[in-house]
mmCIF file of C-alpha atoms in Angstrom:
data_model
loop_
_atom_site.group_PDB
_atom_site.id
_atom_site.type_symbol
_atom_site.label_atom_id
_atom_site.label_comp_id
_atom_site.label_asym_id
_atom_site.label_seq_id
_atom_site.Cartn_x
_atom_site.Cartn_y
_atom_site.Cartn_z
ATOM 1 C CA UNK A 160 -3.574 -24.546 -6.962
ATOM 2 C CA UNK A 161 -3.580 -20.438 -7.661
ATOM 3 C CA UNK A 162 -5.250 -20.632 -11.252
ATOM 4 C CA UNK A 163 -8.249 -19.020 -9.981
ATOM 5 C CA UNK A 164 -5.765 -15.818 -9.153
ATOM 6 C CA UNK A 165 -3.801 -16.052 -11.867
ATOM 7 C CA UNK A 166 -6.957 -16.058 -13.829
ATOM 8 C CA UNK A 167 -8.417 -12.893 -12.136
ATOM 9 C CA UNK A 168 -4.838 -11.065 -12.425
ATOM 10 C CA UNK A 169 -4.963 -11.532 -16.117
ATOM 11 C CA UNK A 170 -8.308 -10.371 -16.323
ATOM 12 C CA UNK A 171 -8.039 -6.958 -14.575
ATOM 13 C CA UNK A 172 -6.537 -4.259 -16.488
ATOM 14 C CA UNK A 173 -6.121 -1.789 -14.014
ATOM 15 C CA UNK A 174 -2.462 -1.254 -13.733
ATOM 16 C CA UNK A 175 -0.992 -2.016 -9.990
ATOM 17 C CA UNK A 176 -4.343 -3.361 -9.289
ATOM 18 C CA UNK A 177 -2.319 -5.951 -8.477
ATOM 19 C CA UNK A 178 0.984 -6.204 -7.666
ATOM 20 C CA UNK A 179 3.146 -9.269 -7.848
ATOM 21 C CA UNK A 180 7.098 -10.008 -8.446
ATOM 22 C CA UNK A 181 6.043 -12.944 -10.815
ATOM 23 C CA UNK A 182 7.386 -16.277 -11.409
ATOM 24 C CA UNK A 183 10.506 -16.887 -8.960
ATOM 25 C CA UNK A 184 13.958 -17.136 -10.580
ATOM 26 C CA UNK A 185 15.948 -19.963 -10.305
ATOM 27 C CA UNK A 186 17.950 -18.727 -7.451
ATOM 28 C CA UNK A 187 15.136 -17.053 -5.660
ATOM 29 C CA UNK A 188 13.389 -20.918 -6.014
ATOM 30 C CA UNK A 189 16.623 -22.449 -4.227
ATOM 31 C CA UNK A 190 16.095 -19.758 -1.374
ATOM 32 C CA UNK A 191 12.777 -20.800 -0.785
ATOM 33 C CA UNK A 192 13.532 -25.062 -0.878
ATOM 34 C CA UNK A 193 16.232 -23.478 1.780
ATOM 35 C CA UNK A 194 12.902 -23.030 3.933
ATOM 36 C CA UNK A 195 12.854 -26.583 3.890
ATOM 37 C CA UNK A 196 9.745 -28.207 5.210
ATOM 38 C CA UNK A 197 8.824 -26.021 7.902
ATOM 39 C CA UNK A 198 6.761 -23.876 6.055
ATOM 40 C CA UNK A 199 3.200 -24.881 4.551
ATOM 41 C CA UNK A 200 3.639 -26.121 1.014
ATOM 42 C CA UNK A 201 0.628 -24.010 -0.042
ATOM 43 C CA UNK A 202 2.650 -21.169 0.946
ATOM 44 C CA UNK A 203 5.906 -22.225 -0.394
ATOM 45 C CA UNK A 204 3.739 -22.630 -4.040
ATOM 46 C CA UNK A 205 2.219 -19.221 -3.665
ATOM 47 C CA UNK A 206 5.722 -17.854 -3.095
ATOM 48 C CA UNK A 207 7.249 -19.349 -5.830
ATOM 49 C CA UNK A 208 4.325 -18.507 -7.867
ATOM 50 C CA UNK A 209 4.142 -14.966 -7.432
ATOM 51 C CA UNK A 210 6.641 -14.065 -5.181
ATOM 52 C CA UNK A 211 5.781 -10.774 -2.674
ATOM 53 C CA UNK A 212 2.372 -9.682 -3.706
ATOM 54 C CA UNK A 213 -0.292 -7.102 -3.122
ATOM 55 C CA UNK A 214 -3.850 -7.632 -4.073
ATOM 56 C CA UNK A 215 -6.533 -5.832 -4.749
ATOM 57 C CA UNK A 216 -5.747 -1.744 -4.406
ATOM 58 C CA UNK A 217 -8.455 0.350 -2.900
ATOM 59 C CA UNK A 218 -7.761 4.569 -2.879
ATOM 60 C CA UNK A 219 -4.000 4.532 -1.946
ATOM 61 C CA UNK A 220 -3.709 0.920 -0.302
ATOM 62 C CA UNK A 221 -4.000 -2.501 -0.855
ATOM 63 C CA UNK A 222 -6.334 -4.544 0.845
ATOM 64 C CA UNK A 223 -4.378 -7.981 1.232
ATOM 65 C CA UNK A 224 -0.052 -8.574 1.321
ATOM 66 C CA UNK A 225 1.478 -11.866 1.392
ATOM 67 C CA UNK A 226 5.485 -11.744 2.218
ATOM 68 C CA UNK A 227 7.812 -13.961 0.316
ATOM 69 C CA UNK A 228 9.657 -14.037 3.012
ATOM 70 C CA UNK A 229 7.663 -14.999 6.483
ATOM 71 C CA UNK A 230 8.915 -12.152 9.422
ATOM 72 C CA UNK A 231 9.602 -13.439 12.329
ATOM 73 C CA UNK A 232 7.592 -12.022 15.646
ATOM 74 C CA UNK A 233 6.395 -12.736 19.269
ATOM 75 C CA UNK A 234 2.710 -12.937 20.466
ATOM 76 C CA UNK A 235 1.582 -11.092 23.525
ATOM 77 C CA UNK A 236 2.128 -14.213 25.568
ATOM 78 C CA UNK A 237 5.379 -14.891 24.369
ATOM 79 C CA UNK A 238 4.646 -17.347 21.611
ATOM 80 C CA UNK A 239 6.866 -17.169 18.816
ATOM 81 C CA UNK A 240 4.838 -16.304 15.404
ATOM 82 C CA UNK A 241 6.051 -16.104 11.686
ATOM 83 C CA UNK A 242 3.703 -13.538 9.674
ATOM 84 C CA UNK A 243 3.441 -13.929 6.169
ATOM 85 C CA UNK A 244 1.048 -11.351 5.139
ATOM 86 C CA UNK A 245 -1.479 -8.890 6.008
ATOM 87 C CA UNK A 246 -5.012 -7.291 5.577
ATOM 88 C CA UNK A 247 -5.876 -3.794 5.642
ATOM 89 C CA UNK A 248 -7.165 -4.369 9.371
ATOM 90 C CA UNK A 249 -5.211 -7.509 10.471
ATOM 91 C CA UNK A 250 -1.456 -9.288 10.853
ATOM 92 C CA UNK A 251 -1.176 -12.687 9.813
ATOM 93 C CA UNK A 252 0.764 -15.453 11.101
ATOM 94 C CA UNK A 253 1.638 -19.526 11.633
ATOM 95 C CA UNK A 254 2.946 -20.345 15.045
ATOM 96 C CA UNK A 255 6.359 -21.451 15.159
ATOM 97 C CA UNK A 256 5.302 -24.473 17.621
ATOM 98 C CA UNK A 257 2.588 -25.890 15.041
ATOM 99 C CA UNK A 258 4.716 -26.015 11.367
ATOM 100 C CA UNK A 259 5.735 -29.543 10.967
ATOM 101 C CA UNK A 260 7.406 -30.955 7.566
ATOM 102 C CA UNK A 261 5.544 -30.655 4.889
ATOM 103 C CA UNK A 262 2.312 -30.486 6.653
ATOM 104 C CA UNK A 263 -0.496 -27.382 6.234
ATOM 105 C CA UNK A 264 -0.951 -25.586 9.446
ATOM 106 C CA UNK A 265 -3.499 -23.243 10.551
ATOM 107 C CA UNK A 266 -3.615 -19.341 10.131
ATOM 108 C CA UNK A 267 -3.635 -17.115 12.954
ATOM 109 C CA UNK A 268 -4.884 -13.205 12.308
ATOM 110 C CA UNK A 269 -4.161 -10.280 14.907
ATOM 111 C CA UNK A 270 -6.510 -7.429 15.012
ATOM 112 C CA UNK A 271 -5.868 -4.390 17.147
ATOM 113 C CA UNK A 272 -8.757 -4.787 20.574
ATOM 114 C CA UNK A 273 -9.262 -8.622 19.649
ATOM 115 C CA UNK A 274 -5.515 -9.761 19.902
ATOM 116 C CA UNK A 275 -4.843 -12.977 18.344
ATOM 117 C CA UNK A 276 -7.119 -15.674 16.835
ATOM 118 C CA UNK A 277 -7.344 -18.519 14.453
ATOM 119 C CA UNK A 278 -9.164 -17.597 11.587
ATOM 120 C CA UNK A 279 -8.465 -20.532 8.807
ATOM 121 C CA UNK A 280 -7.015 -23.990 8.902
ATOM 122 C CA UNK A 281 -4.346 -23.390 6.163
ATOM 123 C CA UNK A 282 -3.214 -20.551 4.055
ATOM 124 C CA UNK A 283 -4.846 -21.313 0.885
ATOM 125 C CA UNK A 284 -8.501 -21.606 2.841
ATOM 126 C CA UNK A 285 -7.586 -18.072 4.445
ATOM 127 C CA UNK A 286 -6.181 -16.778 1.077
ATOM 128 C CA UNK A 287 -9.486 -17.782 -0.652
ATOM 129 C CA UNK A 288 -11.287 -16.026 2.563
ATOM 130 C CA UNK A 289 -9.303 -12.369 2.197
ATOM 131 C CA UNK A 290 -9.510 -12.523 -1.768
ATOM 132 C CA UNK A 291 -13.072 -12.606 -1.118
ATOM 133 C CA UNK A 292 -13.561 -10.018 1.618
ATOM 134 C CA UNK A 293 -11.042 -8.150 -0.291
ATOM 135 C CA UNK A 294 -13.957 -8.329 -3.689
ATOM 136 C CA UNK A 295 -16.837 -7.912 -1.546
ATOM 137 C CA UNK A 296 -15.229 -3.970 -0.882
ATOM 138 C CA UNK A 297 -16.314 -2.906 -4.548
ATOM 139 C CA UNK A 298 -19.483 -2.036 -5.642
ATOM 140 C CA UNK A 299 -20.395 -4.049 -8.655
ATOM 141 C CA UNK A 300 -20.237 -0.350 -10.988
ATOM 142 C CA UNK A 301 -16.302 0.055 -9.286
ATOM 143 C CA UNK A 302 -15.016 -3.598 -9.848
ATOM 144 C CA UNK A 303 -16.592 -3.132 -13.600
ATOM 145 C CA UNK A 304 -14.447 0.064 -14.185
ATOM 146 C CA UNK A 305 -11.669 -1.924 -12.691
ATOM 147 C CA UNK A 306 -11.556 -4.846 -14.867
ATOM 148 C CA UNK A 307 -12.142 -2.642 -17.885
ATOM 149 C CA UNK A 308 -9.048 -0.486 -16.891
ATOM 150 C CA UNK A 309 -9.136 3.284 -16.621
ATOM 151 C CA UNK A 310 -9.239 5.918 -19.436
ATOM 152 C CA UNK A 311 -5.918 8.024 -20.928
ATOM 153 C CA UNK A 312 -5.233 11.099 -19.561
ATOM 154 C CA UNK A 313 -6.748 13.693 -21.375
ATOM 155 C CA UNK A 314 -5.278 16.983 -22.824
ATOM 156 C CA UNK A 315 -5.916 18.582 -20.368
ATOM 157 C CA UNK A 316 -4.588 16.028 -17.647
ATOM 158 C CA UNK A 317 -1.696 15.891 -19.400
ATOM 159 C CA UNK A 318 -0.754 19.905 -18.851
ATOM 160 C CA UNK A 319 -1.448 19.341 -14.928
ATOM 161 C CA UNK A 320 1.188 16.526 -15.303
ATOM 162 C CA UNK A 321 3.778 18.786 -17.141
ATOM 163 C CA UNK A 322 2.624 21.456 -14.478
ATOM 164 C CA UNK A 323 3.344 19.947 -11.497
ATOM 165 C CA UNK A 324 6.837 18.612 -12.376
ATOM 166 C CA UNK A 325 7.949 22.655 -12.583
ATOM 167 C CA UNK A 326 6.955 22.981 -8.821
ATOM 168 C CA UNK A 327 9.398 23.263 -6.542
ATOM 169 C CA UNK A 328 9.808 23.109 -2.645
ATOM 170 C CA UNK A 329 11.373 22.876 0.736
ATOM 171 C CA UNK A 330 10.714 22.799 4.203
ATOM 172 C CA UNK A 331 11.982 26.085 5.795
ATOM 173 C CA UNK A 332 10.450 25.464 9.601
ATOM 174 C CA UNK A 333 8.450 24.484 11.666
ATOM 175 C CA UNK A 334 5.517 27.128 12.866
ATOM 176 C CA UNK A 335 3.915 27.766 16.303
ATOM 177 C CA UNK A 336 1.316 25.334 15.918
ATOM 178 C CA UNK A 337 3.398 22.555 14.914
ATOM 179 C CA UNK A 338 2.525 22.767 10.541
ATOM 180 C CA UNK A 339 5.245 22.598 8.639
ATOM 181 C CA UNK A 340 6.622 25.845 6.417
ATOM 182 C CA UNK A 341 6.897 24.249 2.713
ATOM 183 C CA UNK A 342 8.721 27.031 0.885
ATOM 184 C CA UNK A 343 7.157 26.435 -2.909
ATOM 185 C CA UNK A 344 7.881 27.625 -5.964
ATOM 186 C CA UNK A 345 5.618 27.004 -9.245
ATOM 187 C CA UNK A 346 7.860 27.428 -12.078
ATOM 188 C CA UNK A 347 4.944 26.362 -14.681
ATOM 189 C CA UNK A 348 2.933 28.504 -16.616
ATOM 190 C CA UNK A 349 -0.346 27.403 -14.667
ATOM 191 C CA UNK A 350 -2.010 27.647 -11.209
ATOM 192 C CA UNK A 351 -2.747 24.414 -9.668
ATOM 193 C CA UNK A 352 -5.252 23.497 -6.624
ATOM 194 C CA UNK A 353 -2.977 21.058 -4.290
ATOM 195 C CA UNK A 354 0.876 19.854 -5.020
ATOM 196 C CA UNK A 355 0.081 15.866 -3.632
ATOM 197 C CA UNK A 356 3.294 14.777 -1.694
ATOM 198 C CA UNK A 357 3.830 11.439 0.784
ATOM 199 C CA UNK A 358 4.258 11.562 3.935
ATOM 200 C CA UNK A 359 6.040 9.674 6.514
ATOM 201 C CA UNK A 360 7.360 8.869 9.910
ATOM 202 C CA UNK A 361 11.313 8.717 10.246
ATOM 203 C CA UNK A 362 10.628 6.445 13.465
ATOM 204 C CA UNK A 363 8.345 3.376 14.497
ATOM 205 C CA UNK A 364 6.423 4.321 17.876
ATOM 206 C CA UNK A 365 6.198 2.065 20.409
ATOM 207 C CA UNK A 366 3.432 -0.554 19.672
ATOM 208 C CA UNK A 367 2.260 1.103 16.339
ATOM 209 C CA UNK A 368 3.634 0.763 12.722
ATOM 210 C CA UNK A 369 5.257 3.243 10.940
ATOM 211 C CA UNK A 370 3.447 6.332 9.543
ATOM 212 C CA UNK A 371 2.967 6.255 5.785
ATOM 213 C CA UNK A 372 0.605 8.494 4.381
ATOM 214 C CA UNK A 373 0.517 11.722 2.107
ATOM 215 C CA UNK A 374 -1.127 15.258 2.009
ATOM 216 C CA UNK A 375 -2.219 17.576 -0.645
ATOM 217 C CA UNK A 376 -0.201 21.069 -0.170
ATOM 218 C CA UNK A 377 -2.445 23.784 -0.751
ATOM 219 C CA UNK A 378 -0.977 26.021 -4.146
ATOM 220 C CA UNK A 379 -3.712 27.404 -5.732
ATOM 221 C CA UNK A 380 -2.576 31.486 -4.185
ATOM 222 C CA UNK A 381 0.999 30.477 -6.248
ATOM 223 C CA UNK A 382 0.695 31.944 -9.464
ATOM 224 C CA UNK A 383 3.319 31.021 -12.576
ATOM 225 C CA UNK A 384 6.572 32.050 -11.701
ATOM 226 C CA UNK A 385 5.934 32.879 -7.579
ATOM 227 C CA UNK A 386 7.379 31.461 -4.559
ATOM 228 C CA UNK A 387 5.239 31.772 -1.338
ATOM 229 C CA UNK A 388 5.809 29.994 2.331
ATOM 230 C CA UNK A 389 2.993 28.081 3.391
ATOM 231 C CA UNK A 390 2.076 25.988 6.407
ATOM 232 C CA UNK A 391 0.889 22.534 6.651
ATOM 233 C CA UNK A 392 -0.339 20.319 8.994
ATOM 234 C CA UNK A 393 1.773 16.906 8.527
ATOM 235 C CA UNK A 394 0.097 14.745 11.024
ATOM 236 C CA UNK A 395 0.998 16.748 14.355
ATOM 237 C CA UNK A 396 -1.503 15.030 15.859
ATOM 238 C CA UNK A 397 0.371 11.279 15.807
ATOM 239 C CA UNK A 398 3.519 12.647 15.309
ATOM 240 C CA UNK A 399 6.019 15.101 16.201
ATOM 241 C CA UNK A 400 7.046 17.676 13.464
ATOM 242 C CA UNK A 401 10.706 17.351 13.580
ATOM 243 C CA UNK A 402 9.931 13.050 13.114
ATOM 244 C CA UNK A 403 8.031 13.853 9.735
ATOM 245 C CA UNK A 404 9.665 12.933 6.209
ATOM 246 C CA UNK A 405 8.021 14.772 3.084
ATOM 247 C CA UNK A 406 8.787 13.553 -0.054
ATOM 248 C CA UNK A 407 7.887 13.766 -3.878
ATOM 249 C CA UNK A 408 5.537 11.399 -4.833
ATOM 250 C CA UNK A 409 5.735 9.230 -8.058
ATOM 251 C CA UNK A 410 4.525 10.110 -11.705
ATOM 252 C CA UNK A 411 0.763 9.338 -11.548
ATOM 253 C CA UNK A 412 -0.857 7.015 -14.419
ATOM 254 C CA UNK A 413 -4.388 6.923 -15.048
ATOM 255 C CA UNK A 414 -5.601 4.251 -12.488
ATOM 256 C CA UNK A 415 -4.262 7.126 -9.825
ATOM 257 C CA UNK A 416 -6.480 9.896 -10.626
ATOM 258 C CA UNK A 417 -8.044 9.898 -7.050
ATOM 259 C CA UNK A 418 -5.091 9.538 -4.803
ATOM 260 C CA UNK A 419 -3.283 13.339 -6.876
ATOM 261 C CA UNK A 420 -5.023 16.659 -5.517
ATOM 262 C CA UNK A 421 -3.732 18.193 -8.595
ATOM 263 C CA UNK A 422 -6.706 16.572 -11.192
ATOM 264 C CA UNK A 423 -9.411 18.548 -8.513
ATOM 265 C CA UNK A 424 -10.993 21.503 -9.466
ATOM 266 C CA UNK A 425 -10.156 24.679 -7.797
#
């Protein structure tokens, strides 16, 4: 039923592209006949198929989720909903009071100022729809460099990578204006531009998801061997200071030159 995904997923050779668990396990498989008939048996496939999966990365996101396991939520009105995925700019669900055995129901999509809506009959017509929306986002010059995967690091690339592993830092306050003091140490033997860290929210506020984002930390006055306290504005604007969680982000590869500050000039 998913060959034309599979098909594109071994095509691409961008790494995390796309990224899918893979083929369930036997036990994972018994977990989701335990689901029964409730669920849509195009969904139950695509789950056993590829498990939790995100499709189709764009800068630091992807564009479309689907959920192994469904979530289980209330609409607005009080209906009870179970969401299975989600796009960049919508929730989707099934309603609880339409799954019958074995049977394909329709998919319902929340988007923030339109509430909720149906938006395909069954999950395979509105996986078909988002995969394609999700395409359309490329210019025909990006999804070429995507399938074709992206070039090594170069020399060069490969010294800011050994660079920014010998920088060091903590936060030491909080300033006047609400930026955070990063106390920062660069214990390599080159300057770089920006240290890239993530950034989150240690709380969910009311009515809005979690924040999950990341900021580029100004170094480029920290010469080898220096420590200096600078300030930073982590979101103050959607989030209080003291809520904010900084924290290292991963070892880049080459299909995440854009999303590290450290690769820009200075």
């Amino acid at each position: 039923m998913f060959e034309w995904l599979a098909n594109e997923i071994d095509l691409v050779k961008t790494n995390k592209f796309f990224l899918i668990d893979g083929p369930a396990s036997p036990e994972f498989r018994f977990v989701v006949d335990q689901m029964g008939g409730a669920m849509p048996p195009s969904y139950r496939l695509f789950v056993v198929e590829f498990g939790n999966a995100k499709l189709y990365r764009k800068s630091s996101y992807w564009q479309l989720e689907i959920y192994a396991g469904p979530r289980e939520s209330i609409s607005d009105n009080g209906e009870e909903l179970m969401q299975f995925g989600r796009t960049h700019t919508s929730l989707a669900y099934f309603k609880k009071s339409l799954l019958t055995k074995n049977s394909e129901t329709p998919v319902f999509e929340w988007h923030t100022g339109q509430g909720l809506r149906k938006t395909a009959s069954g999950f395979e017509e509105w996986l078909k729809a988002k995969c394609n929306w999700a395409r359309k986002k490329y210019k025909q010059s990006e999804w070429k460099a995507i399938m074709q995967g992206p070039s090594p690091f170069t020399v060069e690339e490969k010294a800011i990578l050994a660079a920014r592993k010998q920088f060091r830092w903590r936060i030491v306050g909080i300033s006047g204006n609400g930026d955070l003091k990063f106390e920062i140490h660069n214990g390599s033997k080159m300057v770089l531009p920006y240290l890239s860290v993530g950034i989150r929210g240690k709380h969910r506020p009311p009515n809005q998801g979690i924040l999950n984002g990341g900021g580029r930390l100004p170094v480029a006055s920290i010469i080898p061997g220096e420590t200096k306290v600078i300030e930073y504005d982590c979101y103050k604007k959607y989030i209080k200071p003291e809520d904010v969680e900084v924290f290292d982000k991963p070892e880049p590869g080459p299909e995440d030159r854009e999303e590290y500050w450290e690769f820009k000039k200075i």
